[in-house]
Amino acid sequence: MYRIKDALRALKNRWVISILLLIQFTYGLSTITGSSNIFLNLYDMNFNSLLDLKSTYVVVPAKGSASAHTLSKEQVDKVYSQLEQHPDVISLGTYAEEILLLDTSSNPDRRLMDQLTRSSMTSGLNEPFITGIMIDEQYNELLNGQFAAGTGFTSQDFRKNSQGQMPILVGSFFKSYYSLGDLINHKYKIVGFLPNKYLVYSNTSNVYLKLDKAFIMPMPTDRFDSNDAISSRLQQTTILTLKPNANVDELNNIFSSNQVNLTLKNLGASVHENIEQNMYLETFQTILGLAFVLFSVTGIVVTTIVSLMIRKREFGIKLALGERPLGILGQITIENILIGVIGFGLSLIHFQWKYKELLQISKEINMLSPLDFKLDGSILFIIFIIFSFIIVVSSFIIYLYIRKQDIKSLIGGME
């Protein structure tokens, strides 16, 4: 305890330098927190897709084409038929974006409703709801039974209309509130839980649906057979799995030969393009973060050595009375840790203030993107590791300096 009191007294005596170090920690760790979020999101995009990035292709508008337009059912059926018969196509499926409004009477748990109620800023709704997708039977084959628990869907589930009871897969978040077999809204029966990965939510977007708070359900027959829905799904939400070295140009010719301005784009290429763009944009912030680490180590070492020079006699007497160099190092390290801990806390406050709206949006829309900012355990762990690295490296350099000092020169110095 006395060491902490000595450290606080020493920091007070060199308060100007202490404040400068505090500012450096605050802004530096705040910058690294932002960069850590981006790099962690890029990692998730690269490794946590529920669909295989290499073999999965999405249908998108061809370059220079206008926005989606209505196609006849005959056109759509012909394109799908030719795609399915092509030898390079393993499977083909479609999906539709969907929002499920929660009936508060079916589950009065206030915590659940609060968690799923978004502000009007992000959703335009003031009711609790879940975001998800409806999939056809072919898309279900693409998932290949990747569930954290449960049985998934059967062929019969895709023969039901929207008026009856429907099976549903939900994310891991709902395990705290529901069990297998429970009903949501007295209608949707939970048959499985999804892994903590992501899915494509829009073929033309670089934002993806995180599955921890999402749902997947079979597409009802009355939605599947709608002419408008069929045309829209071909142009916006069709996904294919292709064999290795598939002839993509030949598949694209199927679209052009049917006067449909669409093309195939590899999901992995799309994700990696997004990653590369953000890696390039984040280069400056990365350099800034590395500079902070370097300046922090340098700043702590320089200010500590200056403090040692000012307090030569104090430390010389301690060494003469039997104090070991490691004891002196411990005293100095405690002083630097106190500054660092306060700076660590202020950096988190600064980060939350600076990215307040972005943090709120990320929390509510539950989408994976490079700017999906959060302050969870993984981010705090990264910041703690960087903070510890700065303290350990600077302390080691200071220890080497202290070992070179002799008692006589220290006692003879000024106080």
Short mmCIF file of C-alpha atoms in Angstrom, two decimals:
data_model
loop_
_atom_site.label_atom_id
_atom_site.label_comp_id
_atom_site.label_asym_id
_atom_site.label_seq_id
_atom_site.Cartn_x
_atom_site.Cartn_y
_atom_site.Cartn_z
CA MET A 1 0.00 0.00 0.00
CA TYR A 2 2.86 2.37 0.87
CA ARG A 3 4.27 1.91 -2.65
CA ILE A 4 0.98 3.13 -4.14
CA LYS A 5 1.04 6.18 -1.85
CA ASP A 6 4.65 6.89 -2.87
CA ALA A 7 3.64 6.49 -6.53
CA LEU A 8 0.75 8.95 -6.18
CA ARG A 9 3.03 11.46 -4.44
CA ALA A 10 5.65 11.08 -7.18
CA LEU A 11 3.04 11.59 -9.91
CA LYS A 12 1.82 14.71 -8.17
CA ASN A 13 5.36 16.10 -8.05
CA ARG A 14 5.75 15.58 -11.82
CA TRP A 15 2.14 16.38 -12.72
CA VAL A 16 2.91 18.15 -16.01
CA ILE A 17 4.70 15.13 -17.46
CA SER A 18 2.04 12.83 -15.99
CA ILE A 19 -0.77 14.74 -17.74
CA LEU A 20 1.09 14.63 -21.06
CA LEU A 21 1.47 10.85 -20.73
CA LEU A 22 -2.19 10.58 -19.76
CA ILE A 23 -3.27 12.45 -22.91
CA GLN A 24 -1.04 10.23 -25.01
CA PHE A 25 -2.55 7.07 -23.51
CA THR A 26 -6.11 8.38 -23.89
CA TYR A 27 -5.94 9.27 -27.59
CA GLY A 28 -3.55 6.48 -28.52
CA LEU A 29 -5.54 3.63 -26.98
CA SER A 30 -8.76 5.13 -28.35
CA THR A 31 -7.28 5.04 -31.87
CA ILE A 32 -6.10 1.46 -31.41
CA THR A 33 -9.58 0.48 -30.15
CA GLY A 34 -11.08 1.68 -33.44
CA SER A 35 -8.45 -0.09 -35.52
CA SER A 36 -8.87 -3.30 -33.48
CA ASN A 37 -12.59 -3.27 -34.23
CA ILE A 38 -11.99 -2.96 -37.96
CA PHE A 39 -9.33 -5.68 -38.14
CA LEU A 40 -11.42 -8.04 -36.00
CA ASN A 41 -14.41 -7.48 -38.30
CA LEU A 42 -12.26 -8.12 -41.37
CA TYR A 43 -11.08 -11.36 -39.75
CA ASP A 44 -14.70 -12.44 -39.15
CA MET A 45 -15.61 -11.60 -42.75
CA ASN A 46 -12.77 -13.77 -44.01
CA PHE A 47 -13.26 -16.81 -41.76
CA ASN A 48 -16.80 -16.88 -40.36
CA SER A 49 -19.07 -17.17 -43.38
CA LEU A 50 -21.70 -19.91 -43.13
CA LEU A 51 -21.42 -20.31 -46.91
CA ASP A 52 -18.15 -21.45 -48.50
CA LEU A 53 -16.46 -18.35 -49.90
CA LYS A 54 -14.62 -20.15 -52.70
CA SER A 55 -17.49 -22.11 -54.24
CA THR A 56 -20.38 -19.70 -53.57
CA TYR A 57 -21.47 -17.21 -56.24
CA VAL A 58 -24.13 -14.53 -56.00
CA VAL A 59 -26.23 -13.15 -58.87
CA VAL A 60 -25.80 -9.38 -59.24
CA PRO A 61 -26.71 -6.77 -61.90
CA ALA A 62 -24.25 -6.67 -64.80
CA LYS A 63 -21.98 -3.62 -65.08
CA GLY A 64 -23.77 -0.67 -66.61
CA SER A 65 -27.21 -2.26 -66.27
CA ALA A 66 -30.17 -0.38 -64.88
CA SER A 67 -31.89 -1.24 -61.62
CA ALA A 68 -33.92 -4.42 -61.28
CA HIS A 69 -36.87 -4.72 -63.65
CA THR A 70 -39.79 -7.13 -63.82
CA LEU A 71 -39.17 -10.34 -65.73
CA SER A 72 -41.82 -12.75 -66.92
CA LYS A 73 -42.23 -16.07 -65.15
CA GLU A 74 -41.24 -17.84 -68.38
CA GLN A 75 -37.95 -15.89 -68.51
CA VAL A 76 -37.16 -16.66 -64.89
CA ASP A 77 -38.05 -20.35 -65.20
CA LYS A 78 -35.93 -20.69 -68.33
CA VAL A 79 -32.88 -19.08 -66.70
CA TYR A 80 -33.21 -21.23 -63.57
CA SER A 81 -33.69 -24.37 -65.66
CA GLN A 82 -30.56 -23.73 -67.73
CA LEU A 83 -28.50 -22.89 -64.64
CA GLU A 84 -29.62 -26.02 -62.78
CA GLN A 85 -28.84 -28.24 -65.78
CA HIS A 86 -25.34 -26.83 -66.25
CA PRO A 87 -22.71 -29.43 -65.23
CA ASP A 88 -20.69 -26.87 -63.23
CA VAL A 89 -23.60 -25.99 -60.92
CA ILE A 90 -23.73 -28.07 -57.73
CA SER A 91 -26.76 -26.33 -56.23
CA LEU A 92 -28.83 -23.19 -56.60
CA GLY A 93 -31.03 -21.48 -54.03
CA THR A 94 -32.87 -18.25 -53.33
CA TYR A 95 -33.76 -16.29 -50.23
CA ALA A 96 -35.82 -13.26 -49.20
CA GLU A 97 -35.13 -10.70 -46.49
CA GLU A 98 -37.67 -10.78 -43.69
CA ILE A 99 -38.48 -9.02 -40.41
CA LEU A 100 -40.37 -10.83 -37.67
CA LEU A 101 -42.25 -8.52 -35.29
CA LEU A 102 -42.45 -10.02 -31.81
CA ASP A 103 -45.73 -10.40 -29.97
CA THR A 104 -44.91 -9.21 -26.46
CA SER A 105 -47.75 -11.30 -25.03
CA SER A 106 -46.11 -14.52 -26.26
CA ASN A 107 -42.97 -13.81 -24.23
CA PRO A 108 -43.27 -11.17 -21.52
CA ASP A 109 -39.53 -11.31 -20.69
CA ARG A 110 -38.66 -7.62 -20.47
CA ARG A 111 -34.93 -8.21 -21.02
CA LEU A 112 -35.55 -9.95 -24.34
CA MET A 113 -37.91 -7.24 -25.56
CA ASP A 114 -35.50 -4.47 -24.58
CA GLN A 115 -32.63 -6.20 -26.38
CA LEU A 116 -34.65 -6.53 -29.59
CA THR A 117 -36.28 -3.09 -29.62
CA ARG A 118 -34.37 -0.79 -31.94
CA SER A 119 -34.49 2.98 -31.93
CA SER A 120 -36.30 4.78 -34.74
CA MET A 121 -32.87 6.02 -35.88
CA THR A 122 -31.95 2.57 -37.20
CA SER A 123 -35.23 0.84 -37.94
CA GLY A 124 -38.12 3.27 -38.07
CA LEU A 125 -39.88 0.88 -35.67
CA ASN A 126 -40.45 1.12 -31.94
CA GLU A 127 -41.39 -2.52 -31.53
CA PRO A 128 -39.16 -5.53 -30.80
CA PHE A 129 -38.34 -7.54 -33.91
CA ILE A 130 -35.89 -10.08 -35.33
CA THR A 131 -34.11 -9.73 -38.67
CA GLY A 132 -33.63 -12.80 -40.83
CA ILE A 133 -34.21 -14.53 -44.15
CA MET A 134 -36.67 -16.97 -45.67
CA ILE A 135 -35.05 -19.63 -47.84
CA ASP A 136 -36.24 -22.13 -50.43
CA GLU A 137 -35.48 -25.84 -50.28
CA GLN A 138 -32.46 -25.56 -52.58
CA TYR A 139 -30.91 -22.88 -50.37
CA ASN A 140 -31.43 -25.16 -47.39
CA GLU A 141 -29.14 -27.67 -49.12
CA LEU A 142 -26.45 -24.97 -49.33
CA LEU A 143 -26.46 -24.71 -45.54
CA ASN A 144 -25.49 -28.38 -45.34
CA GLY A 145 -26.91 -28.86 -41.85
CA GLN A 146 -24.62 -26.32 -40.19
CA PHE A 147 -26.54 -25.88 -36.93
CA ALA A 148 -25.26 -25.46 -33.40
CA ALA A 149 -28.16 -27.61 -32.16
CA GLY A 150 -31.42 -29.05 -33.46
CA THR A 151 -32.63 -30.87 -36.56
CA GLY A 152 -33.06 -28.18 -39.23
CA PHE A 153 -35.81 -28.26 -41.87
CA THR A 154 -37.49 -31.16 -43.68
CA SER A 155 -38.79 -31.24 -47.25
CA GLN A 156 -42.34 -30.99 -45.90
CA ASP A 157 -41.51 -27.67 -44.22
CA PHE A 158 -41.20 -26.09 -47.66
CA ARG A 159 -44.73 -27.15 -48.64
CA LYS A 160 -46.46 -24.99 -46.02
CA ASN A 161 -48.12 -21.62 -46.50
CA SER A 162 -47.71 -18.62 -44.24
CA GLN A 163 -51.02 -19.16 -42.42
CA GLY A 164 -49.94 -22.28 -40.54
CA GLN A 165 -47.29 -23.06 -37.97
CA MET A 166 -43.77 -22.63 -39.34
CA PRO A 167 -40.42 -24.07 -38.19
CA ILE A 168 -37.63 -21.58 -37.52
CA LEU A 169 -33.89 -21.55 -36.79
CA VAL A 170 -32.69 -18.80 -34.46
CA GLY A 171 -29.31 -17.50 -33.32
CA SER A 172 -27.41 -18.41 -30.17
CA PHE A 173 -28.63 -15.25 -28.41
CA PHE A 174 -32.07 -16.83 -28.05
CA LYS A 175 -30.77 -19.85 -26.13
CA SER A 176 -31.11 -17.79 -22.95
CA TYR A 177 -34.82 -17.29 -23.55
CA TYR A 178 -36.06 -20.29 -25.59
CA SER A 179 -35.53 -24.04 -25.87
CA LEU A 180 -35.95 -26.39 -28.82
CA GLY A 181 -39.66 -26.85 -29.50
CA ASP A 182 -40.71 -23.49 -28.03
CA LEU A 183 -42.98 -21.19 -30.04
CA ILE A 184 -42.33 -17.57 -30.98
CA ASN A 185 -45.51 -15.53 -31.47
CA HIS A 186 -47.49 -18.77 -30.85
CA LYS A 187 -46.62 -19.71 -34.46
CA TYR A 188 -42.92 -20.19 -35.18
CA LYS A 189 -41.53 -23.42 -33.70
CA ILE A 190 -37.81 -23.41 -32.88
CA VAL A 191 -36.23 -26.50 -34.48
CA GLY A 192 -32.59 -25.49 -34.17
CA PHE A 193 -30.01 -22.88 -33.21
CA LEU A 194 -27.61 -21.24 -35.66
CA PRO A 195 -23.81 -20.98 -35.24
CA ASN A 196 -22.19 -17.59 -34.61
CA LYS A 197 -21.38 -16.91 -38.24
CA TYR A 198 -22.78 -14.65 -40.98
CA LEU A 199 -24.79 -14.90 -44.20
CA VAL A 200 -25.34 -12.77 -47.25
CA TYR A 201 -28.31 -10.48 -46.61
CA SER A 202 -28.24 -8.68 -49.94
CA ASN A 203 -26.30 -9.80 -53.02
CA THR A 204 -25.33 -6.22 -53.89
CA SER A 205 -24.29 -5.11 -50.41
CA ASN A 206 -21.02 -5.45 -48.53
CA VAL A 207 -22.90 -5.69 -45.22
CA TYR A 208 -23.74 -9.18 -43.97
CA LEU A 209 -26.28 -10.65 -41.55
CA LYS A 210 -24.80 -11.83 -38.25
CA LEU A 211 -26.65 -14.94 -37.14
CA ASP A 212 -26.39 -14.60 -33.36
CA LYS A 213 -29.62 -12.54 -33.19
CA ALA A 214 -31.12 -13.59 -36.53
CA PHE A 215 -33.49 -16.26 -37.82
CA ILE A 216 -33.87 -18.50 -40.87
CA MET A 217 -37.19 -20.02 -41.88
CA PRO A 218 -38.60 -21.90 -44.90
CA MET A 219 -40.16 -19.76 -47.61
CA PRO A 220 -43.95 -20.30 -47.50
CA THR A 221 -45.53 -21.52 -50.74
CA ASP A 222 -47.65 -18.37 -51.11
CA ARG A 223 -44.46 -16.27 -51.05
CA PHE A 224 -42.43 -18.66 -53.21
CA ASP A 225 -44.95 -18.80 -56.06
CA SER A 226 -45.58 -15.04 -56.33
CA ASN A 227 -44.57 -13.76 -59.81
CA ASP A 228 -43.11 -10.50 -58.47
CA ALA A 229 -41.16 -12.36 -55.78
CA ILE A 230 -39.76 -14.85 -58.33
CA SER A 231 -38.50 -12.06 -60.59
CA SER A 232 -37.01 -10.14 -57.67
CA ARG A 233 -35.27 -13.19 -56.20
CA LEU A 234 -33.54 -14.02 -59.49
CA GLN A 235 -32.16 -10.51 -59.79
CA GLN A 236 -31.29 -9.84 -56.15
CA THR A 237 -31.18 -12.93 -53.92
CA THR A 238 -30.08 -15.97 -55.92
CA ILE A 239 -27.03 -17.93 -54.75
CA LEU A 240 -25.18 -20.78 -56.48
CA THR A 241 -22.55 -23.30 -55.45
CA LEU A 242 -20.19 -24.16 -58.31
CA LYS A 243 -17.60 -26.85 -58.87
CA PRO A 244 -13.89 -25.93 -58.72
CA ASN A 245 -12.67 -24.33 -61.96
CA ALA A 246 -16.26 -23.77 -63.14
CA ASN A 247 -16.72 -21.99 -66.46
CA VAL A 248 -18.27 -18.78 -65.10
CA ASP A 249 -18.27 -17.08 -68.51
CA GLU A 250 -20.40 -19.88 -69.91
CA LEU A 251 -22.85 -19.48 -67.04
CA ASN A 252 -23.00 -15.72 -67.58
CA ASN A 253 -23.92 -16.38 -71.21
CA ILE A 254 -27.13 -17.98 -69.94
CA PHE A 255 -28.20 -14.58 -68.63
CA SER A 256 -27.23 -12.63 -71.73
CA SER A 257 -28.82 -15.15 -74.11
CA ASN A 258 -32.12 -14.65 -72.28
CA GLN A 259 -31.85 -10.82 -72.38
CA VAL A 260 -31.31 -10.69 -68.62
CA ASN A 261 -28.71 -8.14 -67.48
CA LEU A 262 -27.22 -10.20 -64.67
CA THR A 263 -23.86 -11.75 -63.89
CA LEU A 264 -22.24 -14.04 -61.32
CA LYS A 265 -19.83 -12.78 -58.70
CA ASN A 266 -17.80 -14.99 -56.39
CA LEU A 267 -18.71 -14.41 -52.74
CA GLY A 268 -15.10 -14.82 -51.64
CA ALA A 269 -13.88 -12.31 -54.23
CA SER A 270 -16.53 -9.84 -53.07
CA VAL A 271 -15.59 -10.26 -49.41
CA HIS A 272 -11.85 -10.04 -50.11
CA GLU A 273 -12.34 -6.95 -52.24
CA ASN A 274 -14.16 -5.36 -49.32
CA ILE A 275 -11.35 -6.42 -46.98
CA GLU A 276 -8.61 -5.04 -49.24
CA GLN A 277 -10.36 -1.70 -49.63
CA ASN A 278 -10.72 -1.31 -45.89
CA MET A 279 -7.17 -2.50 -45.24
CA TYR A 280 -5.96 0.23 -47.57
CA LEU A 281 -8.14 2.87 -45.90
CA GLU A 282 -7.01 1.70 -42.47
CA THR A 283 -3.29 1.97 -43.30
CA PHE A 284 -3.00 5.49 -41.87
CA GLN A 285 -4.77 4.51 -38.64
CA THR A 286 -2.51 1.46 -38.34
CA ILE A 287 0.60 3.63 -38.72
CA LEU A 288 -0.86 6.02 -36.15
CA GLY A 289 -1.47 3.12 -33.75
CA LEU A 290 2.07 1.76 -34.16
CA ALA A 291 3.45 5.27 -33.68
CA PHE A 292 1.46 5.53 -30.45
CA VAL A 293 3.01 2.31 -29.15
CA LEU A 294 6.50 3.54 -30.03
CA PHE A 295 5.93 7.00 -28.56
CA SER A 296 4.36 5.53 -25.43
CA VAL A 297 7.37 3.31 -24.76
CA THR A 298 9.72 6.20 -25.50
CA GLY A 299 7.66 8.65 -23.46
CA ILE A 300 7.49 6.39 -20.42
CA VAL A 301 11.23 5.63 -20.58
CA VAL A 302 12.26 9.28 -20.98
CA THR A 303 9.94 10.65 -18.30
CA THR A 304 10.92 7.87 -15.91
CA ILE A 305 14.64 8.51 -16.42
CA VAL A 306 14.05 12.24 -15.84
CA SER A 307 12.18 11.31 -12.65
CA LEU A 308 15.10 9.11 -11.60
CA MET A 309 17.56 11.95 -12.19
CA ILE A 310 15.47 14.30 -10.06
CA ARG A 311 15.06 11.70 -7.30
CA LYS A 312 18.64 10.36 -7.33
CA ARG A 313 19.26 10.74 -3.60
CA GLU A 314 15.93 9.11 -2.67
CA PHE A 315 16.66 6.01 -4.72
CA GLY A 316 20.37 6.02 -3.73
CA ILE A 317 19.50 5.91 -0.05
CA LYS A 318 17.00 3.08 -0.67
CA LEU A 319 19.69 1.08 -2.46
CA ALA A 320 22.18 1.79 0.35
CA LEU A 321 19.64 0.49 2.88
CA GLY A 322 19.34 -2.79 0.99
CA GLU A 323 16.67 -2.07 -1.59
CA ARG A 324 17.28 -4.08 -4.75
CA PRO A 325 17.14 -2.53 -8.26
CA LEU A 326 14.02 -4.60 -8.86
CA GLY A 327 12.39 -2.82 -5.91
CA ILE A 328 13.15 0.56 -7.48
CA LEU A 329 11.81 -0.74 -10.78
CA GLY A 330 8.64 -1.89 -9.04
CA GLN A 331 8.13 1.59 -7.60
CA ILE A 332 8.56 3.22 -11.00
CA THR A 333 6.40 0.60 -12.72
CA ILE A 334 3.53 1.23 -10.28
CA GLU A 335 3.67 4.93 -11.14
CA ASN A 336 3.50 4.18 -14.87
CA ILE A 337 0.74 1.59 -14.42
CA LEU A 338 -1.38 4.13 -12.53
CA ILE A 339 -1.06 6.59 -15.41
CA GLY A 340 -1.75 3.80 -17.91
CA VAL A 341 -4.84 2.50 -16.10
CA ILE A 342 -6.36 5.98 -15.87
CA GLY A 343 -5.47 6.55 -19.54
CA PHE A 344 -7.00 3.16 -20.41
CA GLY A 345 -10.28 4.16 -18.77
CA LEU A 346 -10.29 7.61 -20.37
CA SER A 347 -9.56 6.09 -23.79
CA LEU A 348 -12.68 3.89 -23.53
CA ILE A 349 -14.77 6.91 -22.51
CA HIS A 350 -13.32 8.90 -25.43
CA PHE A 351 -13.98 6.03 -27.86
CA GLN A 352 -17.60 5.70 -26.72
CA TRP A 353 -18.09 9.45 -27.02
CA LYS A 354 -16.44 9.70 -30.44
CA TYR A 355 -18.29 6.73 -31.97
CA LYS A 356 -21.51 6.98 -29.98
CA GLU A 357 -23.86 6.82 -32.98
CA LEU A 358 -21.83 4.12 -34.74
CA LEU A 359 -21.82 1.96 -31.60
CA GLN A 360 -25.59 2.39 -31.28
CA ILE A 361 -26.19 1.47 -34.92
CA SER A 362 -23.89 -1.56 -34.72
CA LYS A 363 -25.67 -2.80 -31.61
CA GLU A 364 -29.12 -2.49 -33.14
CA ILE A 365 -28.85 -3.57 -36.78
CA ASN A 366 -26.78 -6.71 -36.04
CA MET A 367 -24.95 -6.62 -39.37
CA LEU A 368 -21.32 -7.50 -40.01
CA SER A 369 -19.27 -4.83 -41.76
CA PRO A 370 -15.83 -3.27 -41.26
CA LEU A 371 -17.50 -0.52 -39.19
CA ASP A 372 -19.37 -2.88 -36.88
CA PHE A 373 -17.90 -1.14 -33.82
CA LYS A 374 -18.31 -2.63 -30.35
CA LEU A 375 -16.68 -2.78 -26.93
CA ASP A 376 -16.88 -6.45 -26.08
CA GLY A 377 -14.48 -8.82 -24.34
CA SER A 378 -12.36 -9.52 -27.42
CA ILE A 379 -11.72 -5.81 -28.06
CA LEU A 380 -10.92 -5.12 -24.41
CA PHE A 381 -8.54 -8.10 -24.39
CA ILE A 382 -6.64 -6.74 -27.42
CA ILE A 383 -6.33 -3.30 -25.81
CA PHE A 384 -5.17 -4.88 -22.55
CA ILE A 385 -2.47 -6.87 -24.39
CA ILE A 386 -1.20 -3.69 -26.12
CA PHE A 387 -1.28 -1.80 -22.82
CA SER A 388 0.64 -4.61 -21.07
CA PHE A 389 3.19 -4.71 -23.90
CA ILE A 390 3.88 -0.99 -23.49
CA ILE A 391 4.35 -1.31 -19.72
CA VAL A 392 6.54 -4.44 -19.92
CA VAL A 393 8.86 -3.13 -22.67
CA SER A 394 9.29 0.28 -21.07
CA SER A 395 9.91 -1.30 -17.64
CA PHE A 396 12.59 -3.59 -19.08
CA ILE A 397 14.44 -0.64 -20.66
CA ILE A 398 14.21 1.29 -17.38
CA TYR A 399 15.53 -1.72 -15.46
CA LEU A 400 18.61 -1.85 -17.69
CA TYR A 401 19.21 1.84 -16.92
CA ILE A 402 18.80 1.38 -13.16
CA ARG A 403 21.27 -1.54 -13.07
CA LYS A 404 24.00 0.72 -14.48
CA GLN A 405 23.65 3.23 -11.63
CA ASP A 406 25.96 2.97 -8.58
CA ILE A 407 24.96 4.02 -5.06
CA LYS A 408 27.70 6.64 -4.67
CA SER A 409 26.73 8.64 -7.76
CA LEU A 410 23.04 8.44 -6.83
CA ILE A 411 23.49 9.69 -3.25
CA GLY A 412 25.71 12.49 -4.47
CA GLY A 413 23.06 13.74 -6.90
CA MET A 414 20.47 16.41 -6.33
CA GLU A 415 17.05 15.69 -4.87
#
